[in-house]
Short mmCIF file of C-alpha atoms in Angstrom, two decimals:
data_model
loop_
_atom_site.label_atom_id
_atom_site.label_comp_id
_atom_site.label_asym_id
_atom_site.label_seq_id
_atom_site.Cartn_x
_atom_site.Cartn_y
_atom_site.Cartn_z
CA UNK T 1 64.36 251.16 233.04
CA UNK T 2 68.32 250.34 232.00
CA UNK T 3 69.50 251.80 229.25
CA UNK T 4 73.03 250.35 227.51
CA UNK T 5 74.68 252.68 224.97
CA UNK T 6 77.13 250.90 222.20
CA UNK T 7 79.77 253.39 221.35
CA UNK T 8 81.18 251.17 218.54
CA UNK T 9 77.93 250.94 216.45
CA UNK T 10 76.03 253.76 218.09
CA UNK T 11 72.85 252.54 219.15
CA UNK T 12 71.25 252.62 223.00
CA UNK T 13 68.76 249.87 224.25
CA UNK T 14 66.06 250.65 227.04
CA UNK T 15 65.58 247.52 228.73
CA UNK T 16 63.41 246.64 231.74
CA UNK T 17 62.01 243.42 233.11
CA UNK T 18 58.57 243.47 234.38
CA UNK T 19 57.15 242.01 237.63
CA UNK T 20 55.54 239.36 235.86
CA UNK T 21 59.15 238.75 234.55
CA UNK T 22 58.45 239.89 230.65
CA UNK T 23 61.67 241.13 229.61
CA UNK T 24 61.00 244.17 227.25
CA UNK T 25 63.58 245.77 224.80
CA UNK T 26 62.98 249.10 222.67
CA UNK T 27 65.71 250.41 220.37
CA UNK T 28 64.55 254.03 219.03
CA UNK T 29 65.21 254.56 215.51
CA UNK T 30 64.20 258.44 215.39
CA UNK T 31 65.21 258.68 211.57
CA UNK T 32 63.27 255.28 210.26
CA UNK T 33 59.37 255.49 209.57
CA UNK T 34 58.63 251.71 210.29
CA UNK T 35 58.44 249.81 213.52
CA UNK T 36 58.79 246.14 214.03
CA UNK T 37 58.19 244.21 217.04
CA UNK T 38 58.33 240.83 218.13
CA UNK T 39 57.21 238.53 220.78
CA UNK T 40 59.18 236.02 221.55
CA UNK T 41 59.24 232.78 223.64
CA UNK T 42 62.17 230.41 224.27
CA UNK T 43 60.02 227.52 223.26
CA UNK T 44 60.10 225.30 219.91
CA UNK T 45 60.26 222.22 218.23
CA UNK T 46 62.61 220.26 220.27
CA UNK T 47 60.77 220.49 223.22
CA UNK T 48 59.13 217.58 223.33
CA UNK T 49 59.80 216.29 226.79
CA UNK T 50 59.41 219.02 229.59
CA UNK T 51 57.96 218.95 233.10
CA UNK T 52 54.57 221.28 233.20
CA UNK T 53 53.88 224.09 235.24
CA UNK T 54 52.81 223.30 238.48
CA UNK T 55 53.63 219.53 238.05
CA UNK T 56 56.37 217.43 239.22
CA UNK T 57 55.65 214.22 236.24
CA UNK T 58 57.69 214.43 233.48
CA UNK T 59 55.28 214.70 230.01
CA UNK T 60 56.26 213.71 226.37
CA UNK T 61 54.22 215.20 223.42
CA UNK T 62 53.43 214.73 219.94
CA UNK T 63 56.35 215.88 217.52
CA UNK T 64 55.15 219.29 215.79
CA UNK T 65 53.13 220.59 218.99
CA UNK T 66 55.47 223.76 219.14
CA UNK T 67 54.07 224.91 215.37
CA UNK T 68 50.46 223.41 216.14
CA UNK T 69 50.38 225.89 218.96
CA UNK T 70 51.87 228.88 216.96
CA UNK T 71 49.16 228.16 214.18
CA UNK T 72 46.17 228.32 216.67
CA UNK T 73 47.13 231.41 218.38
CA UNK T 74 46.02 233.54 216.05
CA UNK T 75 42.10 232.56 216.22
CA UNK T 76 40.23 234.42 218.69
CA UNK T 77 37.45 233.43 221.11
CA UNK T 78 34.75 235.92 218.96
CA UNK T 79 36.02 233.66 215.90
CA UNK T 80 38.12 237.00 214.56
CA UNK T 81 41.67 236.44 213.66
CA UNK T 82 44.72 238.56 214.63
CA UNK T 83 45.81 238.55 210.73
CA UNK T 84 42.53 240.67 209.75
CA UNK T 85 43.36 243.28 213.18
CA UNK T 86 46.71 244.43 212.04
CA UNK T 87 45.62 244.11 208.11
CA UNK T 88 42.91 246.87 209.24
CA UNK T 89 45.21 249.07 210.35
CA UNK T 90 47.76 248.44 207.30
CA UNK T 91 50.00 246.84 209.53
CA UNK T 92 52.12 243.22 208.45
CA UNK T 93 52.69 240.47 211.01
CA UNK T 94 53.54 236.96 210.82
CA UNK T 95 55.04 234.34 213.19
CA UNK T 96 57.19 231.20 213.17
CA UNK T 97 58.39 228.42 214.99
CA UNK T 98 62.04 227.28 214.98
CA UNK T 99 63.83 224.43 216.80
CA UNK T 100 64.11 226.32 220.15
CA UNK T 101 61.85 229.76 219.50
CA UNK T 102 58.29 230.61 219.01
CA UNK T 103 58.20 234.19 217.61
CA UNK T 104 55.07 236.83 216.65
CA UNK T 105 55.68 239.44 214.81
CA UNK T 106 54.42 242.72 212.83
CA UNK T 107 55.83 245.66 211.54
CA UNK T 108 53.81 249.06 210.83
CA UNK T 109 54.19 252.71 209.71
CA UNK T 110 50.92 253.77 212.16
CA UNK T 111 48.63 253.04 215.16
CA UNK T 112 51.65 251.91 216.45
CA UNK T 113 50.71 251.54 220.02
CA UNK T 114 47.14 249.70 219.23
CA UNK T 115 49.49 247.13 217.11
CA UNK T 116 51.83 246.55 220.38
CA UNK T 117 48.79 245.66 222.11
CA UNK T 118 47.66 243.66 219.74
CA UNK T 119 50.70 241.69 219.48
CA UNK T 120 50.45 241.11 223.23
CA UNK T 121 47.14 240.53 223.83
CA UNK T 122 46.23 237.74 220.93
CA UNK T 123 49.56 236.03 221.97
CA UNK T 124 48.52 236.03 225.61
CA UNK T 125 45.10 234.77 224.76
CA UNK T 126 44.65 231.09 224.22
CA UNK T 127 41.52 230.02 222.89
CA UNK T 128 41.26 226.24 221.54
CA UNK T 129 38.17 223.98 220.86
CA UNK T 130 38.32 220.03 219.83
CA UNK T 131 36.29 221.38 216.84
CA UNK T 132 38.79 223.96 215.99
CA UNK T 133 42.24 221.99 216.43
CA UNK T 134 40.51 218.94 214.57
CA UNK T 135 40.45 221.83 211.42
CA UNK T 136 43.76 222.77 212.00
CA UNK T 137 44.98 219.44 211.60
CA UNK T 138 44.41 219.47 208.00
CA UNK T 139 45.40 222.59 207.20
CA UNK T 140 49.46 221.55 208.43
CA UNK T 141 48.65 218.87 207.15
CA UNK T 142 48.73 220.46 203.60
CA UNK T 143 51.53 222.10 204.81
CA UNK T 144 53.77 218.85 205.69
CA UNK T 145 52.98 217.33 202.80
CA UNK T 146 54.41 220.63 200.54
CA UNK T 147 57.35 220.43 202.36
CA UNK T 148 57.97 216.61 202.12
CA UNK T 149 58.19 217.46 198.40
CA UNK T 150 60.82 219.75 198.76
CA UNK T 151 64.00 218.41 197.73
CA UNK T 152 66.11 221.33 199.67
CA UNK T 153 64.28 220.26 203.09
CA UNK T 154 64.43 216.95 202.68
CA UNK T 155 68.50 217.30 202.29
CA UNK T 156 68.71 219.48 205.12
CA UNK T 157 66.20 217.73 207.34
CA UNK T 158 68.24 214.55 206.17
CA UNK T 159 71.67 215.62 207.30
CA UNK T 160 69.81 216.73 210.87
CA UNK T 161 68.60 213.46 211.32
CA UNK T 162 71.99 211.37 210.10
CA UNK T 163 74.19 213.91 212.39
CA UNK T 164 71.52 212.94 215.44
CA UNK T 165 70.23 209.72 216.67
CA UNK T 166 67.98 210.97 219.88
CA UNK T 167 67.75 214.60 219.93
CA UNK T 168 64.48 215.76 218.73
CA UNK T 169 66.18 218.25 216.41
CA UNK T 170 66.30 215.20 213.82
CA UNK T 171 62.62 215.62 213.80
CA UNK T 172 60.54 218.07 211.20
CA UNK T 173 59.54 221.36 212.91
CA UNK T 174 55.80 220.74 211.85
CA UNK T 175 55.75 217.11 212.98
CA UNK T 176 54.07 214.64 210.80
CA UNK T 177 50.74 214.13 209.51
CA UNK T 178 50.66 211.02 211.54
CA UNK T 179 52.25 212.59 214.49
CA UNK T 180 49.68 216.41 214.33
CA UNK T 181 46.48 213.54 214.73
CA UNK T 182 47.43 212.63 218.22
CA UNK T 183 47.16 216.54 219.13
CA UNK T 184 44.42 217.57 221.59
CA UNK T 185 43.17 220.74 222.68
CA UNK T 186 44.24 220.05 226.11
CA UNK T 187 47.91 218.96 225.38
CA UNK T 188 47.88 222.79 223.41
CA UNK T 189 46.66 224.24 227.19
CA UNK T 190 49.49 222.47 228.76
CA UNK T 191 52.69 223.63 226.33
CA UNK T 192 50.60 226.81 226.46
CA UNK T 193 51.16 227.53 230.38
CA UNK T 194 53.88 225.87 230.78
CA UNK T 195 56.30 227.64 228.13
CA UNK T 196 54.02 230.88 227.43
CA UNK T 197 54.91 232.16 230.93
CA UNK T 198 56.40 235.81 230.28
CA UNK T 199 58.75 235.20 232.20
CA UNK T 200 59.43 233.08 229.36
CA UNK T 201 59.40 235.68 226.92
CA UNK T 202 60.85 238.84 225.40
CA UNK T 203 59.41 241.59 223.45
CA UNK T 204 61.35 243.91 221.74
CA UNK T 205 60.65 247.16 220.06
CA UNK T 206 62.24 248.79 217.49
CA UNK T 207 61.62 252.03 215.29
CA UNK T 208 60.90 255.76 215.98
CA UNK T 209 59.87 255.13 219.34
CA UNK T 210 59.55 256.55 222.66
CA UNK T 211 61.63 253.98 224.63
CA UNK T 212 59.81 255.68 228.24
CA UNK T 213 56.45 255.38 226.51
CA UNK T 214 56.78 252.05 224.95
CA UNK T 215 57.82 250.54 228.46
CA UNK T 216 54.88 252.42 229.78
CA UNK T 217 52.48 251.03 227.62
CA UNK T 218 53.86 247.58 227.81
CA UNK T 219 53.75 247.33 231.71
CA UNK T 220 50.17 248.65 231.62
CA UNK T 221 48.71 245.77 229.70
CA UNK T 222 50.49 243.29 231.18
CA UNK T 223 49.08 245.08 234.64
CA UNK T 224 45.38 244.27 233.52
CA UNK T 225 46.12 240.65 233.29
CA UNK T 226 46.76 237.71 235.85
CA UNK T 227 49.63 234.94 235.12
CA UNK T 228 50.41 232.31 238.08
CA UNK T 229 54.09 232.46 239.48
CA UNK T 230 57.05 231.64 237.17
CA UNK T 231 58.25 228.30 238.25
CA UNK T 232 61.49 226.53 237.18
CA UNK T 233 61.10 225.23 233.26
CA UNK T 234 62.65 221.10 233.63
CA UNK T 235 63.11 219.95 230.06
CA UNK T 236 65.43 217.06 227.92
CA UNK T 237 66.58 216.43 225.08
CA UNK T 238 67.96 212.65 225.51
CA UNK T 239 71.38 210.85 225.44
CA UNK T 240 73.42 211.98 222.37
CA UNK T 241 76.39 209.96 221.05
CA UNK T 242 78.94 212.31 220.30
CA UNK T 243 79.61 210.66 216.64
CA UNK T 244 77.01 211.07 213.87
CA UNK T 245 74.36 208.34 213.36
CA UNK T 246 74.64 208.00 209.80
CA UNK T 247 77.61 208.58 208.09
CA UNK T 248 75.97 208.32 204.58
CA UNK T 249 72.49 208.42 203.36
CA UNK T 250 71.00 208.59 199.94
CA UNK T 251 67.06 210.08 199.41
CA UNK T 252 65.41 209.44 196.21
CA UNK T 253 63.37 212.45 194.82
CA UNK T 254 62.59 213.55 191.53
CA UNK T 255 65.16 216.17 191.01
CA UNK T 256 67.17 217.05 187.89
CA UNK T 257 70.07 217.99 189.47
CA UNK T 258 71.29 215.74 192.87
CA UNK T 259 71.58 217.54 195.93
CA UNK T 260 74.37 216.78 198.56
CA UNK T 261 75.26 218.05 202.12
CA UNK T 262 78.36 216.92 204.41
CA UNK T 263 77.60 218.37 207.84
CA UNK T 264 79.73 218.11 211.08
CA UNK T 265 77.84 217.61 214.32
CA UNK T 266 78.70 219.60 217.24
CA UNK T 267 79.21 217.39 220.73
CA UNK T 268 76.79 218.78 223.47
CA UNK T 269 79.54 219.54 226.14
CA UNK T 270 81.30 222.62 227.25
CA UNK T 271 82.64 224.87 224.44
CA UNK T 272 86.29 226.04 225.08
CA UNK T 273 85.19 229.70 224.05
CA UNK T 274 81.63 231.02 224.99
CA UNK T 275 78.77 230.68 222.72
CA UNK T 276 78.65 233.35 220.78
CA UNK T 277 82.63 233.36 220.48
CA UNK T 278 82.21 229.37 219.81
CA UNK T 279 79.55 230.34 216.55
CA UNK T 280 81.39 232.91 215.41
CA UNK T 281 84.21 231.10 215.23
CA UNK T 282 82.98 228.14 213.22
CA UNK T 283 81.52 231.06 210.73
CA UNK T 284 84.84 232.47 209.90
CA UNK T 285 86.68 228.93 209.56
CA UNK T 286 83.75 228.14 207.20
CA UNK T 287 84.20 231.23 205.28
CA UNK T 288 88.12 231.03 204.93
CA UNK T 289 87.59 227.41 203.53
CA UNK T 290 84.70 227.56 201.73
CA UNK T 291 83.30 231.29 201.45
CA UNK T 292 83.10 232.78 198.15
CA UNK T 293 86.42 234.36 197.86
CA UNK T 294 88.10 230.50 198.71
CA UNK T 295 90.50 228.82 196.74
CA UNK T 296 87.97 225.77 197.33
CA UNK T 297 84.79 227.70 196.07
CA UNK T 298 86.96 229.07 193.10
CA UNK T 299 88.14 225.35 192.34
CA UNK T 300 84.48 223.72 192.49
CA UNK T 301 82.61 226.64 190.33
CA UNK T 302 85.43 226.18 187.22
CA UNK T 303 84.70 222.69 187.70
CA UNK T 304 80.83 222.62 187.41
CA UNK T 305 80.71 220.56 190.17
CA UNK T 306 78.65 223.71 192.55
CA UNK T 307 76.20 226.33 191.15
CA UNK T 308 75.27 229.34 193.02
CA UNK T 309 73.08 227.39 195.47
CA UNK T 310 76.26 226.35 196.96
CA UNK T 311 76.77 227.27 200.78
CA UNK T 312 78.26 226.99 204.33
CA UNK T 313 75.90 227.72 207.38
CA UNK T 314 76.61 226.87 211.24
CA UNK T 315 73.62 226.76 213.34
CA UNK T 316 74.22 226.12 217.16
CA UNK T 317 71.53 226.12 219.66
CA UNK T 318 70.33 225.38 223.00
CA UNK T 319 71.33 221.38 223.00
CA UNK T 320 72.87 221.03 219.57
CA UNK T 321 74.84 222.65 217.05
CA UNK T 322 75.97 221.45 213.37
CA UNK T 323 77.48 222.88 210.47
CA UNK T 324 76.30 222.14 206.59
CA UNK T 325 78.30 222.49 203.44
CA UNK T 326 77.01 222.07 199.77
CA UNK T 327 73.99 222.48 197.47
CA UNK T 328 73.11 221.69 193.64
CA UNK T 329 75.86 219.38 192.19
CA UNK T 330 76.26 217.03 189.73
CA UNK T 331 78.92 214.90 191.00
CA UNK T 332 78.36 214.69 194.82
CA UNK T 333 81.36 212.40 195.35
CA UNK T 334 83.88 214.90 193.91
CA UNK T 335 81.85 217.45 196.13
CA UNK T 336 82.37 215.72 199.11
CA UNK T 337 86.00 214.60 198.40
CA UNK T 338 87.54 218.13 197.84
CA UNK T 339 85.46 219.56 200.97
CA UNK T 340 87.14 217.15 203.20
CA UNK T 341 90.54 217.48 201.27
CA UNK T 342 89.89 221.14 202.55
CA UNK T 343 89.61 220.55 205.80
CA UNK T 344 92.75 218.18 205.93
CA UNK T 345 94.98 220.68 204.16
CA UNK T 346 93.47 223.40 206.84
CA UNK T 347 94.28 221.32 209.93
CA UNK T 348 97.94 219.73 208.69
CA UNK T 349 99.25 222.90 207.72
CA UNK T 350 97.25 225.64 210.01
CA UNK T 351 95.88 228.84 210.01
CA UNK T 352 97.42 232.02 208.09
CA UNK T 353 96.61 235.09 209.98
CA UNK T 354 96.20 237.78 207.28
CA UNK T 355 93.35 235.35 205.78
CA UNK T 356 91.99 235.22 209.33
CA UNK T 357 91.76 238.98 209.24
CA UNK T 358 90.63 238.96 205.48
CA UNK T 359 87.90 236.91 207.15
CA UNK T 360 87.18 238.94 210.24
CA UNK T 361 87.07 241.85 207.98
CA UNK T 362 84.31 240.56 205.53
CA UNK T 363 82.07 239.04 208.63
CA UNK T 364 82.00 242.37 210.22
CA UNK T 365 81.09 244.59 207.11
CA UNK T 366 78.15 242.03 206.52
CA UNK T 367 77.22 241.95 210.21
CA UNK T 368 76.95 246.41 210.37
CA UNK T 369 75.03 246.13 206.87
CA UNK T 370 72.54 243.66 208.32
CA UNK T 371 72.22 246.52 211.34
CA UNK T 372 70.01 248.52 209.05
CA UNK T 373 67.38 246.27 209.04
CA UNK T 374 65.34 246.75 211.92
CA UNK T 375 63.90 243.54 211.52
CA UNK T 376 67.82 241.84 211.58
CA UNK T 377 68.28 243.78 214.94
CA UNK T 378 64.44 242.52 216.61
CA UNK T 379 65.03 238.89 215.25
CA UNK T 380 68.30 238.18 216.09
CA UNK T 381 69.01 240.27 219.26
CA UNK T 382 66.37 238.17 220.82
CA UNK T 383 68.11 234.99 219.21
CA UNK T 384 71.06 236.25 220.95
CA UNK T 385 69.51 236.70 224.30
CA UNK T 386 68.02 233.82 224.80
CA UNK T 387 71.31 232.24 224.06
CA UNK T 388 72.71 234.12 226.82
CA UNK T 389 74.43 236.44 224.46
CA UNK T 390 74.41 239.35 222.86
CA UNK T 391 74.04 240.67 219.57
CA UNK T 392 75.71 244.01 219.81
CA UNK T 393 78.68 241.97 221.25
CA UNK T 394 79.60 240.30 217.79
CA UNK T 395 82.18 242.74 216.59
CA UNK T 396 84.15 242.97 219.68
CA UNK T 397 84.05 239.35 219.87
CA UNK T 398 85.21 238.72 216.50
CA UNK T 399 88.18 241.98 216.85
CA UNK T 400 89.31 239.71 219.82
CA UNK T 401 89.11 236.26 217.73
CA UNK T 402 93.22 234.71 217.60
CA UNK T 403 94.26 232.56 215.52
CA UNK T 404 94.94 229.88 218.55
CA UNK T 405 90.69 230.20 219.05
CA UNK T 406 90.35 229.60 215.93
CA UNK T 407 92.82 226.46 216.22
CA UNK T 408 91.32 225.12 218.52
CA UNK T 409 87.62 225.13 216.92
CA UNK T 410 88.76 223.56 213.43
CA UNK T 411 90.46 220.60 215.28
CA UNK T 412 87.52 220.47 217.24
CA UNK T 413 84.56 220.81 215.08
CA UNK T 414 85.50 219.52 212.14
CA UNK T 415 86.00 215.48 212.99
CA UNK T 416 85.47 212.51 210.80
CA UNK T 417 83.51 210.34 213.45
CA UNK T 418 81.15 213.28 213.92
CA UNK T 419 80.07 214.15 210.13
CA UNK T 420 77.60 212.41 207.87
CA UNK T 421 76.96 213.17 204.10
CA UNK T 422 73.58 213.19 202.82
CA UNK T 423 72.46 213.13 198.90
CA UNK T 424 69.49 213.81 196.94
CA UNK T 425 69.27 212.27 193.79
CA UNK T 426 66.90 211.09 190.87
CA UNK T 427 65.63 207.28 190.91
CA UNK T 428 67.92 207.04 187.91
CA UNK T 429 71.00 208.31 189.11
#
């Protein structure tokens, strides 16, 4: 077992990798009274195209396999259901799928152990009938159809597929009703082994536990099962132009308000910083232009032209990366027009460095408040590993952010020929 101590935010992670190749993290919090765990595998919606295990022929499945899978996992052979063993014992747990992650999750205050087990042992237990996925297809199908009335995912799910013309990222997470009816039970088997591999996977641990004990526990269940040797995981995502697809695109919904987003795509090459210094670094250019304390926030809000729904995220992943500005608004071309105004003004005249550290020092109070939650630390420590990163690495990184990184980054992410604007507005409008 390895055990890494961060001075800077006091905290020690037990780590050890299995022989099966589970990775397996435990952070003791002696003074909380809930654990949280999850299970974690580097697998999600945009892998679509993948060799399978033990195969050499590349395979392409149906769009929204990822989530189908997540969905059935939780039925059991006997016909029981995972939700109704950790409800028994009190205990919460939930799961999702994202564009690159499949995650399983619960969180308890007792019968701590029995709920690791749990956790591993439904996950690591396929069991799919024709009868059975034929059900599930209507019940995500429900599901699809809630979220195609959403005006807020169909914006953001918009601006993903105008920044992207090949990469399955454009695509919904669930897939489509149309694309969910060419599922079979057997394509479910096949992303199942080939991605559900542990040594695909991380489980991490956190709450007032025995790190030794957990570990123990852990490698002793995985002991009394069998999994075939880890073999190389070949995937792809496609050719991607670096410029957006679509530079504008208008969806009609009923909404009262319109809706508008301009996002900048991110070119899938090398970064000129590392990943997490790369993310980081796009986060505090977005807050210094457009954060709440911005002389462009300020500006739009006396205006009326943004509401509180206003906001600037950067989401970069394995393959992609983008960044998405805007909300509510009732005049999406002044919206749009100041934004970029912004980002001219930032890149003719440059970077000031007491707003940089103005910056550095609001992202690093948020990121040690978000350290309380145990379930910020599980969720996003594993985010950050997967990535090749590491969570408890973010304030060092950002103390070591200059303004020439920074430079570099806005001249970089933020081009014309790689952005796209999408609105949401009434038939009317």
């Amino acid at each position: 077992m390895e055990k890494q101590h961060y001075e800077q935010i006091e905290e020690t992670i037990y780590m050890e990798t299995l022989s099966n190749g589970l990775k397996v993290y435990v952070l003791p919090k002696p003074n909380h009274n809930k654990t949280f765990s999850i299970f974690t595998t580097d697998y999600g919606s945009i892998d679509q195209a993948f060799t399978p295990i033990n195969s050499d022929q590349m395979v392409q499945v149906p769009d929204g396999i990822a989530h189908f899978l997540e969905h059935k996992l939780f039925e059991e052979e006997d016909g029981s259901d995972a939700f109704d063993t950790f409800s028994k014992r009190g205990a919460q747990t939930n799961a999702f799928t994202s564009f690159t992650r499949t995650a399983y999750l619960f969180s308890s205050t007792s019968e701590v152990d029995a709920n690791v087990e749990t956790l591993l042992d439904f996950v690591q237990s396929p069991y799919f009938t024709e009868e059975t996925v034929e059900k599930e297809k209507g019940i995500i199908g429900q599901e699809i159809n809630m979220y195609n009335d959403d005006a807020d995912w169909r914006l953001f799910f918009g601006l993903i597929s105008a920044l992207y013309k090949n990469n399955p990222v454009r695509i919904d997470i669930a897939g489509t009703v149309e694309s969910i009816d060419d599922i079979t039970k057997d394509m479910l088997y096949t992303c199942y082994q080939t991605f559900y591999h542990p040594s695909n996977m991380v489980l991490f641990v956190v709450g007032p536990v025995d790190p030794e004990e957990t570990i123990h526990l852990v490698k002793g269940n995985q002991e009394k099962k069998s999994f075939p040797e880890a073999d190389t995981l070949a995937r792809t995502y496609g050719s991607e132009p670096k410029e957006s697809f679509e530079r504008q695109k208008t969806i009609e919904m009923n909404v009262q308000t319109p809706k508008c987003l301009l996002g900048f795509k991110e070119p899938n090459e090398e970064y000129p910083l590392s990943g997490l210094a790369y993310e980081l670094g796009v986060q505090l250019l977005m807050d210094m232009m457009f954060g709440l304390g911005s002389s462009t926030y300020e500006k739009l809000y006396k205006e009326g032209v943004i509401d509180n729904s206003f906001s600037a995220d950067f989401t970069m992943e394995r393959s992609f990366g983008f960044s998405a500005i805007g909300g509510d608004t009732k005049d999406p071309d002044r919206l749009v027009s100041v934004l970029e105004e912004t980002v001219d003004a930032y890149q003719q005249q440059g970077l000031g460095e007491e707003e940089m550290q103005l910056a550095k020092k609001r992202k690093i109070g948020t990121f040690l408040k978000q350290l309380n939650s145990p379930e910020f630390i599980a969720t996003q420590f594993t985010r950050y590993e997967m990535n090749g990163d590491s969570l408890f690495e973010v304030v060092p990184t950002l103390e070591k952010m200059s303004i020439g990184d920074l430079e570099n980054i806005l001249h970089r992410h933020f081009r014309t020929e790689r952005s796209s604007v999408v609105k949401v507005e009434g038939s009317g409008s």
